[in-house]
Amino acid sequence: MKYLVLLLLALCPLIAVAEPAPGVARLAQVGGPERQIDLTIWYPSDTEAAEVVGGNAVFRGATAAPAAPLPTGRLPLVIVSHGGLRSATDSGAWLSAALARRDMIAVEVNGPRVTGAGDAVDEIWQRPRDIVATMDRVLSDPVWSRHVDTNRISVVGFALGGTAALLAGGARIDPAIFAASCDGAGGPDCGWLERQGRTLADVRRDRLDRMRGDPRVASVVAVAPEYRAAWQDGMGRMSAPAHIVRLGAPGGPAPDGATLAAIPDAAPADAFAVCTETGSRILREDGGDPALCASSPDARRAVHARLLDQVLEGLAARTRQ
């Protein structure tokens, strides 16, 4: 009997993924030699799951079917830019998989992992460039370009990725306000930057000044975007409709040119995946933020369902103006 129990326990991970799942594929080393990004492509499929994507010791991943047959026809393309400066690869897998289950092609952008503050201060303009490079790569690919409806290209972003999504859609950022964003209350990475002797004032302002939106973007959804004071006055220049989702109190009216929704009983951490049973402990032991795993699995799944509804609502405005 003991060996039967051990066998069943060993088979549990396999049983957990033996269900229909979205297809998944990867494109590696996209972009130029100075900054290469990796793309994880999610697409509709009813093939049996055989892999878990985006899982680690802290967060649970999403089930996927690698090498599943590609969809027929042309589908909406959603580029997903998830997480802040130090988010792990495929941290938005739960959202990308959910979008693929709703007959979209979702491409999560995985940029180089930021390890030092010297590179981090320039992520504000690098992330929108990654989004543009992703569009270029997918639309030029001999396989994937045949499956994309080029009139329905959207960007969904969370945290710093949410700010990048707005900038890719045409919002403008004020370099001076951004450079001073750590003054006073500060932001989520201000302490980390300061401990390494860097500030946001070290950003390459010339790159911020030259940033422009991409006209191929038909709509933007930004979840808890960072550095609000620096971009909220530049929303009027957007060429794409934007939907902003705040996790927590609404915090004032919507910026000009955008619609606004809030999930008052949620926290920004709830946009991350469901945590493992040991996630909170690992974060404490490694000097991370245990608040990332403050919500119970059921509570976080409930927020995910409401957040997905808001993302879909924002994507419904993708008709070009």
PDB file of N, CA, C and O in Angstrom, residues 177-253:
ATOM      1  N   ILE A 177       9.039  64.977 -14.460  1.00  0.00           N
ATOM      2  CA  ILE A 177       8.210  64.381 -13.410  1.00  0.00           C
ATOM      3  C   ILE A 177       8.662  62.957 -13.131  1.00  0.00           C
ATOM      4  O   ILE A 177       8.748  62.522 -11.977  1.00  0.00           O
ATOM      5  N   PHE A 178       8.977  62.207 -14.180  1.00  0.00           N
ATOM      6  CA  PHE A 178       9.454  60.837 -13.972  1.00  0.00           C
ATOM      7  C   PHE A 178      10.741  60.834 -13.158  1.00  0.00           C
ATOM      8  O   PHE A 178      10.897  60.040 -12.227  1.00  0.00           O
ATOM      9  N   ALA A 179      11.666  61.725 -13.492  1.00  0.00           N
ATOM     10  CA  ALA A 179      12.954  61.753 -12.800  1.00  0.00           C
ATOM     11  C   ALA A 179      12.798  62.040 -11.315  1.00  0.00           C
ATOM     12  O   ALA A 179      13.636  61.626 -10.504  1.00  0.00           O
ATOM     13  N   ALA A 180      11.726  62.743 -10.939  1.00  0.00           N
ATOM     14  CA  ALA A 180      11.495  63.087  -9.534  1.00  0.00           C
ATOM     15  C   ALA A 180      10.485  62.172  -8.867  1.00  0.00           C
ATOM     16  O   ALA A 180      10.017  62.472  -7.759  1.00  0.00           O
ATOM     17  N   SER A 181      10.152  61.061  -9.499  1.00  0.00           N
ATOM     18  CA  SER A 181       9.077  60.209  -8.992  1.00  0.00           C
ATOM     19  C   SER A 181       9.402  59.554  -7.663  1.00  0.00           C
ATOM     20  O   SER A 181       8.492  59.116  -6.951  1.00  0.00           O
ATOM     21  N   CYS A 182      10.661  59.438  -7.306  1.00  0.00           N
ATOM     22  CA  CYS A 182      11.020  58.824  -6.027  1.00  0.00           C
ATOM     23  C   CYS A 182      11.079  59.834  -4.892  1.00  0.00           C
ATOM     24  O   CYS A 182      11.351  59.464  -3.751  1.00  0.00           O
ATOM     25  N   ASP A 183      10.853  61.105  -5.191  1.00  0.00           N
ATOM     26  CA  ASP A 183      10.804  62.105  -4.128  1.00  0.00           C
ATOM     27  C   ASP A 183       9.515  61.929  -3.333  1.00  0.00           C
ATOM     28  O   ASP A 183       8.459  61.593  -3.886  1.00  0.00           O
ATOM     29  N   GLY A 184       9.555  62.166  -2.059  1.00  0.00           N
ATOM     30  CA  GLY A 184       8.348  62.043  -1.249  1.00  0.00           C
ATOM     31  C   GLY A 184       7.995  60.591  -0.987  1.00  0.00           C
ATOM     32  O   GLY A 184       8.812  59.794  -0.531  1.00  0.00           O
ATOM     33  N   ALA A 185       6.754  60.224  -1.330  1.00  0.00           N
ATOM     34  CA  ALA A 185       6.261  58.874  -1.026  1.00  0.00           C
ATOM     35  C   ALA A 185       7.021  57.807  -1.775  1.00  0.00           C
ATOM     36  O   ALA A 185       7.207  56.686  -1.294  1.00  0.00           O
ATOM     37  N   GLY A 186       7.467  58.127  -3.008  1.00  0.00           N
ATOM     38  CA  GLY A 186       8.249  57.172  -3.770  1.00  0.00           C
ATOM     39  C   GLY A 186       7.408  56.084  -4.409  1.00  0.00           C
ATOM     40  O   GLY A 186       6.186  56.089  -4.349  1.00  0.00           O
ATOM     41  N   GLY A 187       8.088  55.115  -5.030  1.00  0.00           N
ATOM     42  CA  GLY A 187       7.422  54.028  -5.721  1.00  0.00           C
ATOM     43  C   GLY A 187       7.968  52.698  -5.251  1.00  0.00           C
ATOM     44  O   GLY A 187       8.792  52.627  -4.324  1.00  0.00           O
ATOM     45  N   PRO A 188       7.545  51.617  -5.899  1.00  0.00           N
ATOM     46  CA  PRO A 188       7.897  50.282  -5.401  1.00  0.00           C
ATOM     47  C   PRO A 188       9.374  49.949  -5.486  1.00  0.00           C
ATOM     48  O   PRO A 188       9.849  49.070  -4.772  1.00  0.00           O
ATOM     49  N   ASP A 189      10.135  50.624  -6.351  1.00  0.00           N
ATOM     50  CA  ASP A 189      11.545  50.280  -6.532  1.00  0.00           C
ATOM     51  C   ASP A 189      12.489  51.374  -6.044  1.00  0.00           C
ATOM     52  O   ASP A 189      13.701  51.251  -6.223  1.00  0.00           O
ATOM     53  N   CYS A 190      11.948  52.416  -5.463  1.00  0.00           N
ATOM     54  CA  CYS A 190      12.788  53.555  -5.086  1.00  0.00           C
ATOM     55  C   CYS A 190      13.843  53.170  -4.052  1.00  0.00           C
ATOM     56  O   CYS A 190      15.005  53.571  -4.158  1.00  0.00           O
ATOM     57  N   GLY A 191      13.453  52.404  -3.046  1.00  0.00           N
ATOM     58  CA  GLY A 191      14.410  51.983  -2.034  1.00  0.00           C
ATOM     59  C   GLY A 191      15.498  51.102  -2.612  1.00  0.00           C
ATOM     60  O   GLY A 191      16.679  51.230  -2.252  1.00  0.00           O
ATOM     61  N   TRP A 192      15.117  50.200  -3.502  1.00  0.00           N
ATOM     62  CA  TRP A 192      16.077  49.302  -4.158  1.00  0.00           C
ATOM     63  C   TRP A 192      17.083  50.107  -4.974  1.00  0.00           C
ATOM     64  O   TRP A 192      18.294  49.829  -4.937  1.00  0.00           O
ATOM     65  N   LEU A 193      16.605  51.110  -5.707  1.00  0.00           N
ATOM     66  CA  LEU A 193      17.500  51.961  -6.475  1.00  0.00           C
ATOM     67  C   LEU A 193      18.440  52.735  -5.557  1.00  0.00           C
ATOM     68  O   LEU A 193      19.656  52.817  -5.811  1.00  0.00           O
ATOM     69  N   GLU A 194      17.894  53.311  -4.505  1.00  0.00           N
ATOM     70  CA  GLU A 194      18.699  54.135  -3.604  1.00  0.00           C
ATOM     71  C   GLU A 194      19.816  53.326  -2.945  1.00  0.00           C
ATOM     72  O   GLU A 194      20.944  53.826  -2.781  1.00  0.00           O
ATOM     73  N   ARG A 195      19.519  52.082  -2.590  1.00  0.00           N
ATOM     74  CA  ARG A 195      20.549  51.259  -1.953  1.00  0.00           C
ATOM     75  C   ARG A 195      21.719  50.985  -2.877  1.00  0.00           C
ATOM     76  O   ARG A 195      22.821  50.655  -2.427  1.00  0.00           O
ATOM     77  N   GLN A 196      21.498  51.132  -4.181  1.00  0.00           N
ATOM     78  CA  GLN A 196      22.575  50.926  -5.150  1.00  0.00           C
ATOM     79  C   GLN A 196      23.143  52.244  -5.685  1.00  0.00           C
ATOM     80  O   GLN A 196      23.903  52.251  -6.652  1.00  0.00           O
ATOM     81  N   GLY A 197      22.740  53.336  -5.040  1.00  0.00           N
ATOM     82  CA  GLY A 197      23.305  54.623  -5.400  1.00  0.00           C
ATOM     83  C   GLY A 197      22.792  55.188  -6.711  1.00  0.00           C
ATOM     84  O   GLY A 197      23.473  56.010  -7.347  1.00  0.00           O
ATOM     85  N   ARG A 198      21.597  54.811  -7.111  1.00  0.00           N
ATOM     86  CA  ARG A 198      21.025  55.325  -8.351  1.00  0.00           C
ATOM     87  C   ARG A 198      19.666  55.952  -8.058  1.00  0.00           C
ATOM     88  O   ARG A 198      19.002  55.619  -7.062  1.00  0.00           O
ATOM     89  N   THR A 199      19.244  56.850  -8.944  1.00  0.00           N
ATOM     90  CA  THR A 199      17.913  57.444  -8.858  1.00  0.00           C
ATOM     91  C   THR A 199      17.313  57.470 -10.260  1.00  0.00           C
ATOM     92  O   THR A 199      18.020  57.289 -11.269  1.00  0.00           O
ATOM     93  N   LEU A 200      16.009  57.719 -10.328  1.00  0.00           N
ATOM     94  CA  LEU A 200      15.354  57.809 -11.632  1.00  0.00           C
ATOM     95  C   LEU A 200      15.861  58.995 -12.440  1.00  0.00           C
ATOM     96  O   LEU A 200      15.680  59.037 -13.660  1.00  0.00           O
ATOM     97  N   ALA A 201      16.512  59.955 -11.775  1.00  0.00           N
ATOM     98  CA  ALA A 201      17.095  61.089 -12.501  1.00  0.00           C
ATOM     99  C   ALA A 201      18.222  60.651 -13.429  1.00  0.00           C
ATOM    100  O   ALA A 201      18.642  61.418 -14.319  1.00  0.00           O
ATOM    101  N   ASP A 202      18.715  59.420 -13.261  1.00  0.00           N
ATOM    102  CA  ASP A 202      19.769  58.907 -14.133  1.00  0.00           C
ATOM    103  C   ASP A 202      19.239  58.395 -15.466  1.00  0.00           C
ATOM    104  O   ASP A 202      20.024  57.939 -16.300  1.00  0.00           O
ATOM    105  N   VAL A 203      17.935  58.447 -15.664  1.00  0.00           N
ATOM    106  CA  VAL A 203      17.357  57.950 -16.905  1.00  0.00           C
ATOM    107  C   VAL A 203      17.877  58.750 -18.099  1.00  0.00           C
ATOM    108  O   VAL A 203      18.212  59.940 -17.982  1.00  0.00           O
ATOM    109  N   ARG A 204      17.948  58.124 -19.242  1.00  0.00           N
ATOM    110  CA  ARG A 204      18.327  58.817 -20.482  1.00  0.00           C
ATOM    111  C   ARG A 204      17.131  59.628 -20.974  1.00  0.00           C
ATOM    112  O   ARG A 204      16.238  59.108 -21.638  1.00  0.00           O
ATOM    113  N   ARG A 205      17.116  60.887 -20.646  1.00  0.00           N
ATOM    114  CA  ARG A 205      15.961  61.716 -20.976  1.00  0.00           C
ATOM    115  C   ARG A 205      15.790  61.889 -22.473  1.00  0.00           C
ATOM    116  O   ARG A 205      14.674  62.099 -22.951  1.00  0.00           O
ATOM    117  N   ASP A 206      16.892  61.822 -23.226  1.00  0.00           N
ATOM    118  CA  ASP A 206      16.755  61.958 -24.674  1.00  0.00           C
ATOM    119  C   ASP A 206      15.908  60.838 -25.254  1.00  0.00           C
ATOM    120  O   ASP A 206      15.133  61.044 -26.191  1.00  0.00           O
ATOM    121  N   ARG A 207      16.009  59.631 -24.664  1.00  0.00           N
ATOM    122  CA  ARG A 207      15.193  58.510 -25.144  1.00  0.00           C
ATOM    123  C   ARG A 207      13.728  58.708 -24.759  1.00  0.00           C
ATOM    124  O   ARG A 207      12.827  58.355 -25.534  1.00  0.00           O
ATOM    125  N   LEU A 208      13.487  59.245 -23.580  1.00  0.00           N
ATOM    126  CA  LEU A 208      12.117  59.539 -23.194  1.00  0.00           C
ATOM    127  C   LEU A 208      11.502  60.580 -24.125  1.00  0.00           C
ATOM    128  O   LEU A 208      10.339  60.466 -24.525  1.00  0.00           O
ATOM    129  N   ASP A 209      12.258  61.594 -24.476  1.00  0.00           N
ATOM    130  CA  ASP A 209      11.749  62.661 -25.350  1.00  0.00           C
ATOM    131  C   ASP A 209      11.403  62.130 -26.736  1.00  0.00           C
ATOM    132  O   ASP A 209      10.490  62.643 -27.385  1.00  0.00           O
ATOM    133  N   ARG A 210      12.115  61.097 -27.183  1.00  0.00           N
ATOM    134  CA  ARG A 210      11.910  60.605 -28.553  1.00  0.00           C
ATOM    135  C   ARG A 210      10.852  59.515 -28.654  1.00  0.00           C
ATOM    136  O   ARG A 210      10.522  59.083 -29.753  1.00  0.00           O
ATOM    137  N   MET A 211      10.313  59.058 -27.550  1.00  0.00           N
ATOM    138  CA  MET A 211       9.336  57.969 -27.597  1.00  0.00           C
ATOM    139  C   MET A 211       8.054  58.410 -28.281  1.00  0.00           C
ATOM    140  O   MET A 211       7.541  59.501 -28.029  1.00  0.00           O
ATOM    141  N   ARG A 212       7.539  57.568 -29.147  1.00  0.00           N
ATOM    142  CA  ARG A 212       6.270  57.804 -29.828  1.00  0.00           C
ATOM    143  C   ARG A 212       5.460  56.512 -29.829  1.00  0.00           C
ATOM    144  O   ARG A 212       6.008  55.412 -29.845  1.00  0.00           O
ATOM    145  N   GLY A 213       4.145  56.657 -29.867  1.00  0.00           N
ATOM    146  CA  GLY A 213       3.290  55.480 -29.928  1.00  0.00           C
ATOM    147  C   GLY A 213       3.340  54.812 -31.283  1.00  0.00           C
ATOM    148  O   GLY A 213       3.775  55.394 -32.280  1.00  0.00           O
ATOM    149  N   ASP A 214       2.903  53.568 -31.313  1.00  0.00           N
ATOM    150  CA  ASP A 214       2.861  52.798 -32.559  1.00  0.00           C
ATOM    151  C   ASP A 214       1.434  52.787 -33.083  1.00  0.00           C
ATOM    152  O   ASP A 214       0.514  52.340 -32.385  1.00  0.00           O
ATOM    153  N   PRO A 215       1.205  53.251 -34.314  1.00  0.00           N
ATOM    154  CA  PRO A 215      -0.165  53.335 -34.844  1.00  0.00           C
ATOM    155  C   PRO A 215      -0.832  51.983 -35.048  1.00  0.00           C
ATOM    156  O   PRO A 215      -2.043  51.925 -35.257  1.00  0.00           O
ATOM    157  N   ARG A 216      -0.094  50.910 -34.993  1.00  0.00           N
ATOM    158  CA  ARG A 216      -0.704  49.591 -35.146  1.00  0.00           C
ATOM    159  C   ARG A 216      -1.491  49.175 -33.904  1.00  0.00           C
ATOM    160  O   ARG A 216      -2.316  48.250 -33.974  1.00  0.00           O
ATOM    161  N   VAL A 217      -1.245  49.821 -32.782  1.00  0.00           N
ATOM    162  CA  VAL A 217      -1.941  49.479 -31.536  1.00  0.00           C
ATOM    163  C   VAL A 217      -3.354  50.030 -31.596  1.00  0.00           C
ATOM    164  O   VAL A 217      -3.571  51.232 -31.695  1.00  0.00           O
ATOM    165  N   ALA A 218      -4.340  49.143 -31.522  1.00  0.00           N
ATOM    166  CA  ALA A 218      -5.738  49.546 -31.632  1.00  0.00           C
ATOM    167  C   ALA A 218      -6.396  49.800 -30.297  1.00  0.00           C
ATOM    168  O   ALA A 218      -7.404  50.502 -30.228  1.00  0.00           O
ATOM    169  N   SER A 219      -5.865  49.243 -29.196  1.00  0.00           N
ATOM    170  CA  SER A 219      -6.404  49.519 -27.867  1.00  0.00           C
ATOM    171  C   SER A 219      -5.383  49.116 -26.832  1.00  0.00           C
ATOM    172  O   SER A 219      -4.494  48.298 -27.077  1.00  0.00           O
ATOM    173  N   VAL A 220      -5.537  49.707 -25.643  1.00  0.00           N
ATOM    174  CA  VAL A 220      -4.594  49.479 -24.546  1.00  0.00           C
ATOM    175  C   VAL A 220      -5.383  49.241 -23.270  1.00  0.00           C
ATOM    176  O   VAL A 220      -6.358  49.937 -22.991  1.00  0.00           O
ATOM    177  N   VAL A 221      -4.951  48.263 -22.492  1.00  0.00           N
ATOM    178  CA  VAL A 221      -5.461  48.060 -21.141  1.00  0.00           C
ATOM    179  C   VAL A 221      -4.260  48.110 -20.202  1.00  0.00           C
ATOM    180  O   VAL A 221      -3.306  47.343 -20.360  1.00  0.00           O
ATOM    181  N   ALA A 222      -4.302  49.031 -19.244  1.00  0.00           N
ATOM    182  CA  ALA A 222      -3.206  49.192 -18.293  1.00  0.00           C
ATOM    183  C   ALA A 222      -3.720  48.895 -16.888  1.00  0.00           C
ATOM    184  O   ALA A 222      -4.619  49.577 -16.395  1.00  0.00           O
ATOM    185  N   VAL A 223      -3.153  47.873 -16.267  1.00  0.00           N
ATOM    186  CA  VAL A 223      -3.558  47.461 -14.919  1.00  0.00           C
ATOM    187  C   VAL A 223      -2.541  48.000 -13.916  1.00  0.00           C
ATOM    188  O   VAL A 223      -1.342  47.687 -14.007  1.00  0.00           O
ATOM    189  N   ALA A 224      -3.008  48.836 -12.998  1.00  0.00           N
ATOM    190  CA  ALA A 224      -2.144  49.421 -11.961  1.00  0.00           C
ATOM    191  C   ALA A 224      -0.852  49.969 -12.546  1.00  0.00           C
ATOM    192  O   ALA A 224       0.246  49.634 -12.082  1.00  0.00           O
ATOM    193  N   PRO A 225      -0.930  50.818 -13.578  1.00  0.00           N
ATOM    194  CA  PRO A 225       0.310  51.341 -14.184  1.00  0.00           C
ATOM    195  C   PRO A 225       1.083  52.215 -13.202  1.00  0.00           C
ATOM    196  O   PRO A 225       0.493  52.933 -12.386  1.00  0.00           O
ATOM    197  N   GLU A 226       2.400  52.153 -13.299  1.00  0.00           N
ATOM    198  CA  GLU A 226       3.257  52.889 -12.378  1.00  0.00           C
ATOM    199  C   GLU A 226       3.569  54.296 -12.893  1.00  0.00           C
ATOM    200  O   GLU A 226       3.405  54.591 -14.070  1.00  0.00           O
ATOM    201  N   TYR A 227       4.036  55.153 -11.993  1.00  0.00           N
ATOM    202  CA  TYR A 227       4.478  56.521 -12.290  1.00  0.00           C
ATOM    203  C   TYR A 227       3.359  57.356 -12.911  1.00  0.00           C
ATOM    204  O   TYR A 227       3.547  58.053 -13.906  1.00  0.00           O
ATOM    205  N   ARG A 228       2.176  57.288 -12.295  1.00  0.00           N
ATOM    206  CA  ARG A 228       0.989  57.940 -12.862  1.00  0.00           C
ATOM    207  C   ARG A 228       1.182  59.433 -13.084  1.00  0.00           C
ATOM    208  O   ARG A 228       0.756  59.975 -14.099  1.00  0.00           O
ATOM    209  N   ALA A 229       1.824  60.114 -12.141  1.00  0.00           N
ATOM    210  CA  ALA A 229       1.983  61.561 -12.274  1.00  0.00           C
ATOM    211  C   ALA A 229       2.758  61.940 -13.524  1.00  0.00           C
ATOM    212  O   ALA A 229       2.549  63.022 -14.085  1.00  0.00           O
ATOM    213  N   ALA A 230       3.629  61.051 -13.998  1.00  0.00           N
ATOM    214  CA  ALA A 230       4.482  61.383 -15.139  1.00  0.00           C
ATOM    215  C   ALA A 230       3.782  61.239 -16.477  1.00  0.00           C
ATOM    216  O   ALA A 230       4.185  61.862 -17.461  1.00  0.00           O
ATOM    217  N   TRP A 231       2.717  60.417 -16.549  1.00  0.00           N
ATOM    218  CA  TRP A 231       2.076  60.196 -17.855  1.00  0.00           C
ATOM    219  C   TRP A 231       0.627  60.649 -17.933  1.00  0.00           C
ATOM    220  O   TRP A 231       0.074  60.774 -19.025  1.00  0.00           O
ATOM    221  N   GLN A 232      -0.018  60.917 -16.801  1.00  0.00           N
ATOM    222  CA  GLN A 232      -1.455  61.145 -16.850  1.00  0.00           C
ATOM    223  C   GLN A 232      -1.836  62.403 -17.648  1.00  0.00           C
ATOM    224  O   GLN A 232      -2.930  62.465 -18.211  1.00  0.00           O
ATOM    225  N   ASP A 233      -0.949  63.392 -17.722  1.00  0.00           N
ATOM    226  CA  ASP A 233      -1.256  64.575 -18.517  1.00  0.00           C
ATOM    227  C   ASP A 233      -0.925  64.384 -19.992  1.00  0.00           C
ATOM    228  O   ASP A 233      -1.211  65.278 -20.800  1.00  0.00           O
ATOM    229  N   GLY A 234      -0.317  63.248 -20.346  1.00  0.00           N
ATOM    230  CA  GLY A 234       0.036  63.001 -21.738  1.00  0.00           C
ATOM    231  C   GLY A 234      -0.883  62.027 -22.433  1.00  0.00           C
ATOM    232  O   GLY A 234      -0.579  61.552 -23.538  1.00  0.00           O
ATOM    233  N   MET A 235      -2.042  61.730 -21.811  1.00  0.00           N
ATOM    234  CA  MET A 235      -2.956  60.758 -22.390  1.00  0.00           C
ATOM    235  C   MET A 235      -3.696  61.297 -23.605  1.00  0.00           C
ATOM    236  O   MET A 235      -4.148  60.535 -24.461  1.00  0.00           O
ATOM    237  N   GLY A 236      -3.831  62.627 -23.700  1.00  0.00           N
ATOM    238  CA  GLY A 236      -4.601  63.201 -24.790  1.00  0.00           C
ATOM    239  C   GLY A 236      -3.997  62.954 -26.157  1.00  0.00           C
ATOM    240  O   GLY A 236      -4.683  63.114 -27.168  1.00  0.00           O
ATOM    241  N   ARG A 237      -2.734  62.542 -26.209  1.00  0.00           N
ATOM    242  CA  ARG A 237      -2.086  62.307 -27.498  1.00  0.00           C
ATOM    243  C   ARG A 237      -2.194  60.860 -27.961  1.00  0.00           C
ATOM    244  O   ARG A 237      -1.643  60.499 -29.006  1.00  0.00           O
ATOM    245  N   MET A 238      -2.872  60.028 -27.180  1.00  0.00           N
ATOM    246  CA  MET A 238      -2.961  58.623 -27.567  1.00  0.00           C
ATOM    247  C   MET A 238      -3.793  58.450 -28.826  1.00  0.00           C
ATOM    248  O   MET A 238      -4.828  59.092 -28.995  1.00  0.00           O
ATOM    249  N   SER A 239      -3.328  57.568 -29.697  1.00  0.00           N
ATOM    250  CA  SER A 239      -4.068  57.245 -30.913  1.00  0.00           C
ATOM    251  C   SER A 239      -4.978  56.049 -30.712  1.00  0.00           C
ATOM    252  O   SER A 239      -5.789  55.729 -31.575  1.00  0.00           O
ATOM    253  N   ALA A 240      -4.852  55.357 -29.563  1.00  0.00           N
ATOM    254  CA  ALA A 240      -5.654  54.171 -29.273  1.00  0.00           C
ATOM    255  C   ALA A 240      -6.465  54.399 -28.011  1.00  0.00           C
ATOM    256  O   ALA A 240      -5.998  55.064 -27.080  1.00  0.00           O
ATOM    257  N   PRO A 241      -7.688  53.871 -27.932  1.00  0.00           N
ATOM    258  CA  PRO A 241      -8.455  53.977 -26.692  1.00  0.00           C
ATOM    259  C   PRO A 241      -7.762  53.207 -25.570  1.00  0.00           C
ATOM    260  O   PRO A 241      -7.187  52.141 -25.791  1.00  0.00           O
ATOM    261  N   ALA A 242      -7.814  53.778 -24.368  1.00  0.00           N
ATOM    262  CA  ALA A 242      -7.141  53.159 -23.223  1.00  0.00           C
ATOM    263  C   ALA A 242      -8.133  52.900 -22.099  1.00  0.00           C
ATOM    264  O   ALA A 242      -9.017  53.721 -21.830  1.00  0.00           O
ATOM    265  N   HIS A 243      -7.970  51.760 -21.455  1.00  0.00           N
ATOM    266  CA  HIS A 243      -8.782  51.396 -20.300  1.00  0.00           C
ATOM    267  C   HIS A 243      -7.817  51.129 -19.153  1.00  0.00           C
ATOM    268  O   HIS A 243      -6.924  50.276 -19.267  1.00  0.00           O
ATOM    269  N   ILE A 244      -7.964  51.860 -18.061  1.00  0.00           N
ATOM    270  CA  ILE A 244      -7.081  51.735 -16.912  1.00  0.00           C
ATOM    271  C   ILE A 244      -7.832  51.025 -15.787  1.00  0.00           C
ATOM    272  O   ILE A 244      -8.974  51.377 -15.481  1.00  0.00           O
ATOM    273  N   VAL A 245      -7.193  50.036 -15.204  1.00  0.00           N
ATOM    274  CA  VAL A 245      -7.792  49.273 -14.106  1.00  0.00           C
ATOM    275  C   VAL A 245      -6.930  49.486 -12.868  1.00  0.00           C
ATOM    276  O   VAL A 245      -5.747  49.134 -12.865  1.00  0.00           O
ATOM    277  N   ARG A 246      -7.513  50.059 -11.844  1.00  0.00           N
ATOM    278  CA  ARG A 246      -6.797  50.271 -10.590  1.00  0.00           C
ATOM    279  C   ARG A 246      -7.143  49.153  -9.615  1.00  0.00           C
ATOM    280  O   ARG A 246      -8.314  48.793  -9.467  1.00  0.00           O
ATOM    281  N   LEU A 247      -6.144  48.633  -8.961  1.00  0.00           N
ATOM    282  CA  LEU A 247      -6.329  47.581  -7.967  1.00  0.00           C
ATOM    283  C   LEU A 247      -6.252  48.225  -6.598  1.00  0.00           C
ATOM    284  O   LEU A 247      -5.179  48.532  -6.089  1.00  0.00           O
ATOM    285  N   GLY A 248      -7.413  48.474  -6.005  1.00  0.00           N
ATOM    286  CA  GLY A 248      -7.520  49.234  -4.775  1.00  0.00           C
ATOM    287  C   GLY A 248      -8.474  50.391  -4.990  1.00  0.00           C
ATOM    288  O   GLY A 248      -9.295  50.366  -5.911  1.00  0.00           O
ATOM    289  N   ALA A 249      -8.380  51.392  -4.163  1.00  0.00           N
ATOM    290  CA  ALA A 249      -9.273  52.546  -4.263  1.00  0.00           C
ATOM    291  C   ALA A 249      -9.121  53.233  -5.611  1.00  0.00           C
ATOM    292  O   ALA A 249      -8.021  53.273  -6.176  1.00  0.00           O
ATOM    293  N   PRO A 250     -10.225  53.763  -6.175  1.00  0.00           N
ATOM    294  CA  PRO A 250     -10.162  54.412  -7.495  1.00  0.00           C
ATOM    295  C   PRO A 250      -9.117  55.513  -7.574  1.00  0.00           C
ATOM    296  O   PRO A 250      -8.445  55.659  -8.587  1.00  0.00           O
ATOM    297  N   GLY A 251      -8.966  56.322  -6.533  1.00  0.00           N
ATOM    298  CA  GLY A 251      -7.889  57.303  -6.512  1.00  0.00           C
ATOM    299  C   GLY A 251      -8.041  58.442  -7.490  1.00  0.00           C
ATOM    300  O   GLY A 251      -7.062  58.885  -8.090  1.00  0.00           O
ATOM    301  N   GLY A 252      -9.248  58.932  -7.679  1.00  0.00           N
ATOM    302  CA  GLY A 252      -9.446  60.081  -8.550  1.00  0.00           C
ATOM    303  C   GLY A 252     -10.046  59.702  -9.883  1.00  0.00           C
ATOM    304  O   GLY A 252     -10.205  58.523 -10.217  1.00  0.00           O
ATOM    305  N   PRO A 253     -10.378  60.711 -10.697  1.00  0.00           N
ATOM    306  CA  PRO A 253     -11.032  60.456 -11.982  1.00  0.00           C
ATOM    307  C   PRO A 253     -10.070  59.868 -13.004  1.00  0.00           C
ATOM    308  O   PRO A 253      -8.849  59.884 -12.820  1.00  0.00           O
TER     309      PRO A 253
END
